[in-house]
Coordinates of C-alpha atoms in Angstrom, one line a residue:
X1 CA -17.1 -33.4 -9.8
X2 CA -14.9 -31.1 -7.9
X3 CA -11.9 -29.9 -9.8
X4 CA -8.3 -29.4 -8.6
X5 CA -7.4 -26.2 -6.8
X6 CA -6.1 -23.6 -9.2
X7 CA -2.3 -23.1 -9.3
X8 CA -1.7 -26.1 -7.2
X9 CA 1.4 -28.1 -8.3
X10 CA 0.2 -31.1 -6.3
X11 CA -2.7 -33.4 -7.4
X12 CA -4.6 -32.9 -4.1
X13 CA -7.2 -35.5 -5.1
X14 CA -4.6 -38.2 -5.4
X15 CA -2.9 -37.2 -2.1
X16 CA -6.3 -37.2 -0.3
X17 CA -7.4 -40.6 -1.6
X18 CA -4.0 -42.1 -0.8
X19 CA -4.0 -40.7 2.8
X20 CA -7.6 -41.8 3.3
X21 CA -6.6 -45.3 2.3
X22 CA -4.0 -45.2 5.0
X23 CA -6.8 -44.1 7.4
X24 CA -5.2 -40.6 7.9
X25 CA -7.5 -38.0 9.4
X26 CA -7.9 -34.6 7.6
X27 CA -5.5 -33.1 10.2
X28 CA -2.8 -35.6 9.5
X29 CA -3.4 -35.4 5.8
X30 CA -2.9 -31.7 5.9
X31 CA 0.4 -32.1 7.9
X32 CA 1.5 -34.5 5.1
X33 CA 0.5 -31.9 2.5
X34 CA 2.4 -29.2 4.4
X35 CA 5.6 -31.3 4.3
X36 CA 5.2 -31.7 0.5
X37 CA 4.8 -27.9 0.1
X38 CA 7.9 -27.3 2.2
X39 CA 10.0 -29.7 0.1
X40 CA 8.6 -28.2 -3.1
X41 CA 9.1 -24.6 -1.7
X42 CA 5.5 -23.8 -2.5
X43 CA 3.0 -21.9 -0.3
X44 CA 0.5 -24.2 1.3
X45 CA -3.2 -23.5 1.0
X46 CA -5.0 -22.6 4.2
X47 CA -6.2 -25.5 6.5
X48 CA -9.8 -24.7 5.9
X49 CA -9.5 -24.8 2.1
X50 CA -7.7 -28.1 2.3
X51 CA -10.4 -29.6 4.5
X52 CA -13.0 -28.5 2.0
X53 CA -11.2 -30.4 -0.8
X54 CA -10.5 -33.4 1.5
X55 CA -14.2 -33.9 2.3
X56 CA -15.4 -33.3 -1.3
X57 CA -13.0 -35.8 -2.8
X58 CA -13.9 -38.5 -0.2
X59 CA -17.6 -37.9 -0.7
X60 CA -17.3 -38.2 -4.5
X61 CA -15.2 -41.3 -4.2
X62 CA -17.5 -43.0 -1.7
X63 CA -20.8 -41.8 -3.1
X64 CA -20.5 -41.2 -6.8
X65 CA -23.5 -39.8 -8.8
X66 CA -24.9 -41.7 -11.7
X67 CA -22.8 -39.7 -14.1
X68 CA -19.6 -40.4 -12.2
X69 CA -17.5 -43.5 -12.0
X70 CA -16.9 -45.2 -8.7
X71 CA -13.2 -44.1 -8.7
X72 CA -12.6 -40.4 -9.5
X73 CA -9.8 -39.9 -12.1
X74 CA -6.3 -39.5 -10.6
X75 CA -4.0 -37.7 -13.0
X76 CA -0.7 -37.7 -11.1
X77 CA 0.6 -39.9 -8.3
X78 CA 4.2 -38.6 -8.3
X79 CA 3.6 -36.5 -5.2
X80 CA 2.2 -39.6 -3.4
X81 CA 5.6 -41.2 -4.2
X82 CA 7.4 -38.1 -2.9
X83 CA 5.3 -38.3 0.2
X84 CA 6.4 -41.8 0.8
X85 CA 10.0 -40.8 0.3
X86 CA 9.6 -38.0 2.8
X87 CA 8.0 -40.3 5.4
X88 CA 10.8 -42.9 4.9
X89 CA 8.7 -45.7 3.3
X90 CA 10.7 -48.3 1.3
X91 CA 10.3 -48.5 -2.5
X92 CA 8.5 -51.8 -2.3
X93 CA 6.3 -50.7 0.5
X94 CA 5.4 -47.5 -1.5
X95 CA 4.6 -49.5 -4.6
X96 CA 2.4 -52.0 -2.8
X97 CA 0.4 -49.4 -1.0
X98 CA -0.1 -47.3 -4.1
X99 CA -1.4 -50.3 -6.0
X100 CA -3.8 -51.1 -3.2
X101 CA -5.0 -47.5 -3.0
X102 CA -5.5 -47.0 -6.7
X103 CA -6.6 -50.4 -7.8
X104 CA -8.5 -49.0 -10.8
X105 CA -5.3 -47.7 -12.4
X106 CA -2.3 -49.7 -13.5
X107 CA 1.0 -48.5 -12.0
X108 CA 4.1 -49.5 -13.8
X109 CA 6.7 -50.7 -11.3
X110 CA 9.7 -49.5 -13.3
X111 CA 8.1 -46.0 -13.6
X112 CA 7.4 -46.0 -9.9
X113 CA 11.0 -47.0 -9.1
X114 CA 12.3 -44.3 -11.4
X115 CA 10.4 -41.5 -9.6
X116 CA 11.1 -43.0 -6.2
X117 CA 14.8 -42.9 -6.8
X118 CA 14.7 -39.5 -8.4
X119 CA 13.0 -38.0 -5.4
X120 CA 15.3 -39.9 -3.0
X121 CA 18.5 -38.6 -4.7
X122 CA 17.0 -35.1 -4.7
X123 CA 18.9 -34.5 -8.0
X124 CA 16.0 -33.8 -10.4
X125 CA 12.8 -31.8 -10.1
X126 CA 9.6 -33.5 -11.1
X127 CA 9.0 -30.9 -13.8
X128 CA 11.3 -28.8 -16.0
X129 CA 12.7 -25.8 -14.2
X130 CA 10.7 -22.6 -14.5
X131 CA 11.0 -19.1 -13.1
X132 CA 8.0 -19.8 -10.9
X133 CA 9.7 -22.9 -9.5
X134 CA 12.3 -20.8 -7.8
X135 CA 12.1 -20.6 -4.0
X136 CA 9.5 -18.1 -2.8
X137 CA 12.1 -15.9 -1.0
X138 CA 14.3 -15.8 -4.1
X139 CA 11.4 -14.7 -6.3
X140 CA 10.4 -12.2 -3.7
X141 CA 13.9 -10.7 -3.8
X142 CA 13.7 -10.5 -7.6
X143 CA 10.4 -8.8 -7.4
X144 CA 11.8 -6.2 -5.0
X145 CA 14.4 -5.3 -7.5
X146 CA 11.8 -4.5 -10.2
X147 CA 10.0 -1.2 -10.7
X148 CA 6.3 -1.0 -10.3
X149 CA 5.5 -1.1 -14.0
X150 CA 7.7 -4.2 -14.5
X151 CA 5.8 -6.0 -11.8
X152 CA 2.5 -5.2 -13.5
X153 CA 3.8 -7.0 -16.6
X154 CA 5.5 -9.8 -14.6
X155 CA 2.2 -10.8 -12.9
X156 CA 0.8 -11.7 -16.4
X157 CA 3.5 -14.4 -16.9
X158 CA 1.8 -17.1 -14.8
X159 CA -0.7 -17.6 -12.1
X160 CA 2.0 -18.7 -9.6
X161 CA 4.1 -15.7 -10.3
X162 CA 1.1 -13.5 -9.9
X163 CA 0.5 -15.1 -6.5
X164 CA 4.1 -14.4 -5.5
X165 CA 3.9 -10.7 -6.6
X166 CA 0.6 -10.2 -4.8
X167 CA 2.1 -11.5 -1.5
X168 CA 5.4 -9.6 -1.9
X169 CA 6.1 -6.1 -0.6
X170 CA 5.8 -3.6 -3.5
X171 CA 9.2 -2.1 -4.5
X172 CA 8.6 1.5 -3.7
X173 CA 8.9 3.7 -0.6
X174 CA 8.0 7.1 -2.1
X175 CA 5.1 7.7 -4.6
X176 CA 4.1 10.9 -6.3
X177 CA 0.9 11.1 -8.3
X178 CA -0.2 14.0 -10.5
X179 CA -3.8 13.6 -11.7
X180 CA -4.9 16.8 -13.5
X181 CA -7.6 17.4 -16.0
X182 CA -5.2 17.2 -18.9
X183 CA -2.3 15.2 -17.4
X184 CA -1.6 12.1 -15.3
X185 CA 1.9 11.1 -14.2
X186 CA 3.4 8.7 -11.7
X187 CA 6.9 8.8 -10.0
X188 CA 8.2 6.0 -7.8
X189 CA 11.1 6.7 -5.5
X190 CA 14.0 9.1 -6.2
X191 CA 14.7 7.2 -9.4
X192 CA 12.0 8.7 -11.6
X193 CA 10.1 5.7 -12.8
X194 CA 7.3 7.4 -14.5
X195 CA 4.8 7.2 -17.3
X196 CA 3.3 10.5 -18.5
X197 CA 0.0 10.7 -20.1
X198 CA -1.1 14.0 -21.5
X199 CA -0.5 16.6 -24.3
X200 CA 3.0 17.5 -25.1
X201 CA 4.3 20.7 -26.6
X202 CA 5.9 18.7 -29.4
X203 CA 3.4 17.4 -31.9
X204 CA 5.6 14.4 -32.7
X205 CA 5.5 13.2 -29.1
X206 CA 1.7 13.8 -29.0
X207 CA 1.2 11.5 -31.9
X208 CA 3.2 8.7 -30.3
X209 CA 1.6 9.1 -26.9
X210 CA -1.6 7.0 -26.5
X211 CA -3.4 8.8 -23.7
X212 CA -5.9 6.1 -22.9
X213 CA -3.3 3.3 -22.7
X214 CA -0.9 5.3 -20.5
X215 CA -3.7 6.3 -18.1
X216 CA -4.7 2.7 -17.7
X217 CA -1.1 1.7 -17.2
X218 CA -0.6 4.3 -14.4
X219 CA -3.8 3.4 -12.5
X220 CA -3.1 -0.4 -12.9
X221 CA 0.3 0.1 -11.3
X222 CA -1.2 2.2 -8.5
X223 CA -4.0 -0.3 -7.9
X224 CA -1.4 -3.1 -7.6
X225 CA 0.6 -1.2 -5.1
X226 CA -2.2 0.3 -3.0
X227 CA -4.2 -3.0 -2.8
X228 CA -1.2 -4.8 -1.3
X229 CA -1.3 -4.6 2.5
X230 CA 2.5 -5.0 2.6
X231 CA 3.1 -1.6 1.0
X232 CA 5.1 0.7 3.2
X233 CA 5.5 4.3 2.1
X234 CA 7.7 6.9 3.6
X235 CA 5.8 9.5 1.6
X236 CA 2.8 9.9 -0.7
X237 CA 2.6 13.1 -2.7
X238 CA -0.8 13.6 -4.5
X239 CA -1.4 16.5 -6.7
X240 CA -4.8 17.3 -8.3
X241 CA -4.2 21.1 -8.5
X242 CA -2.5 22.6 -11.5
X243 CA 0.0 25.1 -10.3
X244 CA 0.9 26.2 -13.8
X245 CA -2.7 27.4 -14.4
X246 CA -2.5 26.1 -17.9
X247 CA -5.4 24.1 -19.2
X248 CA -5.1 22.5 -22.6
X249 CA -8.4 21.7 -24.3
X250 CA -9.5 18.1 -24.1
X251 CA -12.8 16.4 -24.6
X252 CA -14.9 16.7 -21.4
X253 CA -15.3 12.9 -21.2
X254 CA -11.5 12.4 -20.8
X255 CA -11.2 15.2 -18.2
X256 CA -14.0 13.6 -16.1
X257 CA -12.5 10.1 -16.5
X258 CA -9.2 11.0 -14.9
X259 CA -11.1 12.3 -11.8
X260 CA -13.4 9.2 -11.7
X261 CA -10.4 6.9 -11.9
X262 CA -8.7 8.8 -9.1
X263 CA -11.7 8.6 -6.9
X264 CA -12.2 4.9 -7.6
X265 CA -8.6 4.1 -6.8
X266 CA -8.8 5.5 -3.3
X267 CA -12.4 4.5 -2.6
X268 CA -12.0 0.9 -3.6
X269 CA -9.4 0.0 -1.0
X270 CA -10.4 -2.6 1.6
X271 CA -7.6 -1.6 4.0
X272 CA -5.7 1.6 5.0
X273 CA -2.4 2.4 3.3
X274 CA 0.8 2.6 5.4
X275 CA 2.0 6.2 4.8
X276 CA 4.2 8.3 7.1
X277 CA 4.1 11.6 5.3
X278 CA 1.3 12.6 3.0
X279 CA 1.4 15.8 0.9
X280 CA -1.9 16.7 -0.8
X281 CA -2.0 19.5 -3.4
X282 CA -5.7 19.5 -4.2
X283 CA -8.1 21.8 -6.1
X284 CA -10.9 20.9 -3.6
X285 CA -11.0 19.8 0.0
X286 CA -13.0 16.8 -1.1
X287 CA -10.0 15.4 -3.0
X288 CA -7.9 15.8 0.2
X289 CA -10.5 13.9 2.2
X290 CA -10.7 11.2 -0.4
X291 CA -6.9 10.6 0.0
X292 CA -6.7 11.1 3.7
X293 CA -9.4 8.6 4.6
X294 CA -7.5 5.9 2.8
X295 CA -4.4 6.3 5.0
X296 CA -3.7 4.3 8.2
X297 CA -4.3 6.5 11.3
X298 CA -1.4 6.4 13.8
X299 CA 1.1 5.6 11.1
X300 CA 0.6 9.0 9.4
X301 CA 3.0 11.3 11.2
X302 CA 3.0 14.4 8.9
X303 CA 0.2 15.9 6.8
X304 CA 0.8 18.7 4.3
X305 CA -2.1 20.4 2.6
X306 CA -1.4 22.7 -0.4
X307 CA -3.4 24.4 -3.1
X308 CA -4.7 27.8 -4.1
X309 CA -8.2 27.7 -2.6
X310 CA -9.1 28.0 1.0
X311 CA -9.7 24.9 3.1
X312 CA -13.5 24.3 3.2
X313 CA -15.2 21.5 5.1
X314 CA -12.5 21.7 7.8
X315 CA -15.1 20.3 10.3
X316 CA -15.0 17.0 8.4
X317 CA -11.2 17.1 8.2
X318 CA -10.6 17.6 11.9
X319 CA -13.0 14.8 12.8
X320 CA -10.9 12.2 10.9
X321 CA -8.7 9.9 12.9
X322 CA -5.9 10.6 10.5
X323 CA -6.0 14.3 11.4
X324 CA -6.3 13.6 15.2
X325 CA -3.4 11.2 15.3
X326 CA -1.0 13.0 13.1
X327 CA 1.9 14.9 14.8
X328 CA 3.0 17.4 12.3
X329 CA 0.9 19.7 10.0
X330 CA 1.7 22.1 7.2
X331 CA -1.1 24.0 5.5
X332 CA -0.1 26.5 2.8
X333 CA -3.6 27.6 1.9
X334 CA -6.1 29.7 3.6
X335 CA -7.8 28.1 6.6
X336 CA -10.6 29.3 8.9
X337 CA -9.3 31.0 12.1
X338 CA -10.2 28.0 14.4
X339 CA -7.3 27.7 16.8
X340 CA -8.7 24.7 18.7
X341 CA -8.2 22.4 15.7
X342 CA -4.4 22.5 16.0
X343 CA -3.6 22.1 19.7
X344 CA -2.7 18.4 19.5
X345 CA 0.1 18.8 16.9
X346 CA 3.8 18.8 17.9
X347 CA 4.6 21.2 15.0
X348 CA 2.4 23.1 12.6
X349 CA 2.8 25.7 9.8
X350 CA -0.4 27.5 8.9
X351 CA -1.5 30.5 6.9
X352 CA -4.4 32.4 8.5
X353 CA -6.5 35.1 6.9
X354 CA -8.0 37.9 9.0
X355 CA -5.8 36.8 12.0
X356 CA -5.8 39.3 14.9
X357 CA -3.7 39.8 18.0
X358 CA -6.6 38.3 20.1
X359 CA -6.4 35.1 18.1
X360 CA -2.6 35.0 18.9
X361 CA -3.4 35.2 22.6
X362 CA -5.8 32.3 22.2
X363 CA -3.1 30.3 20.3
X364 CA -0.4 30.9 23.0
X365 CA -2.9 29.7 25.7
X366 CA -3.6 26.6 23.7
X367 CA 0.0 25.5 22.9
X368 CA 1.4 26.5 26.3
X369 CA -1.0 23.9 27.9
X370 CA 0.0 21.2 25.5
X371 CA 2.6 18.6 26.6
X372 CA 3.4 17.6 23.0
X373 CA 3.9 21.1 21.5
X374 CA 7.3 21.9 20.1
X375 CA 6.9 24.8 17.6
X376 CA 4.5 26.5 15.1
X377 CA 4.9 29.0 12.3
X378 CA 2.0 31.3 11.6
X379 CA 1.7 33.3 8.3
X380 CA -0.6 36.3 8.9
X381 CA -2.7 38.1 6.3
X382 CA -3.2 41.0 6.6
X383 CA -0.1 42.0 8.6
X384 CA -0.2 43.0 12.2
X385 CA 1.9 45.7 13.8
X386 CA 4.7 44.1 15.8
X387 CA 4.2 46.6 18.6
X388 CA 0.6 45.4 18.9
X389 CA 1.7 41.8 19.3
X390 CA 4.4 42.8 21.8
X391 CA 1.8 44.7 23.9
X392 CA -0.9 42.1 23.8
X393 CA 1.5 39.2 24.8
X394 CA 3.6 41.4 27.0
X395 CA 6.7 40.1 25.2
X396 CA 10.1 40.3 27.0
X397 CA 13.3 40.9 25.1
X398 CA 15.6 38.0 24.6
X399 CA 19.3 37.7 24.1
X400 CA 18.8 37.4 20.4
X401 CA 17.3 40.0 18.1
X402 CA 13.7 39.5 16.9
X403 CA 13.2 36.8 19.6
X404 CA 11.1 37.5 22.6
X405 CA 10.1 35.5 25.7
X406 CA 6.4 35.0 26.4
X407 CA 5.7 35.5 30.1
X408 CA 4.3 32.7 32.3
X409 CA 5.3 30.1 29.7
X410 CA 8.3 28.2 28.4
X411 CA 7.7 29.7 24.9
X412 CA 9.6 32.2 22.8
X413 CA 8.2 34.2 19.8
X414 CA 10.3 35.1 16.8
X415 CA 9.4 37.7 14.2
X416 CA 10.5 36.3 10.8
X417 CA 11.2 39.0 8.3
X418 CA 11.5 37.8 4.7
X419 CA 12.3 41.3 3.3
X420 CA 13.6 44.6 4.7
X421 CA 10.2 46.2 3.8
X422 CA 7.4 46.6 6.3
X423 CA 9.7 45.6 9.1
X424 CA 7.3 47.2 11.6
X425 CA 4.6 44.9 10.4
X426 CA 4.5 41.1 11.2
X427 CA 3.3 38.6 8.6
X428 CA 5.2 35.6 9.8
X429 CA 5.9 34.6 13.3
X430 CA 7.3 31.5 14.9
X431 CA 6.5 30.2 18.4
X432 CA 8.9 27.6 19.9
X433 CA 9.3 25.8 23.2
X434 CA 12.4 27.3 24.8
X435 CA 15.2 24.8 25.4
X436 CA 16.8 25.4 28.8

């Protein structure tokens, strides 16, 4: 025998059999069910799901198996009474029709009258008030005021509350994740709501910190947020590279587990995350690709790639839609000198190794033909003599020191000196569209 839908406050079987007795079609029965859900301030199940239960209950009622009684058990007719109140049926008419519909059960007339009047007066709920009985929009507002870790705990309170949480927008706009070999941490928004999991300099803290529990808590919170399609992030900052360079000895199994959980988190998503600015500080380009492919193309406006190693597999990066549709790029790690990869960006900041004056000519040709280009900053290693750059590009003096016009274009070039040393050598230049 088909059971009742999980988490449904309404006895759907009773409602279906009552509507069928009144010769209602499945479409009209669903409309009746929607009215009930609206009054109860509950989310209605989809039409297709309701139709499944409607057909199953009628089939079991009309064609019972040998092990089933002719009339399936009805546990609660109160919402049938509420349906009559909503539809304007009189108390006597409601009682008579219910008795005809459920002839196998005895309906006490005084009990029926009590519930009918209770619903009609709209003074009492049918069940004791609970947190999950609050209107959906009210619970949604409460959820929005909670931090991510509180929500992970709240969803364990009840199935209905879990349903509300999973359909509400996660309460965070900026997320920062550090997933290192010896350390995992999570920060949500500017109010640092974080759980740290890793060794601490103080032995007393280390004894209190349960590494396994905290790692699970962090990834449970991230999974809850990332799997919710309503998540809207202004920024996502992911760090898998240890800038401190310190590595505290831990069992290899735990070190590998952090990386596996990180990969699973991003690879298990069935939708793309809404992120406007993503900063990835990774020890490998593979980590950057893992994160980048989980982001929604077109929404991602700015991409920042940091770390100590050079960018490998750049051919894979530049073929991703996330790269192609982003407008702003910052790379503070060594990249191959492939100018053509950056022509579609409005702005970009890049560090090139073995950059020559000829590459600079190629870069100027590329950006001067772009309708979207606004500015770029190039960090050059090793340095190039400024006079060489001036000669190759035929730079023309501008009204401002260190700024030169580039002939046959609307561009200007600025030599950016960070110190007074090596002022005849250029290691950082900025090219900008000249505002007229």
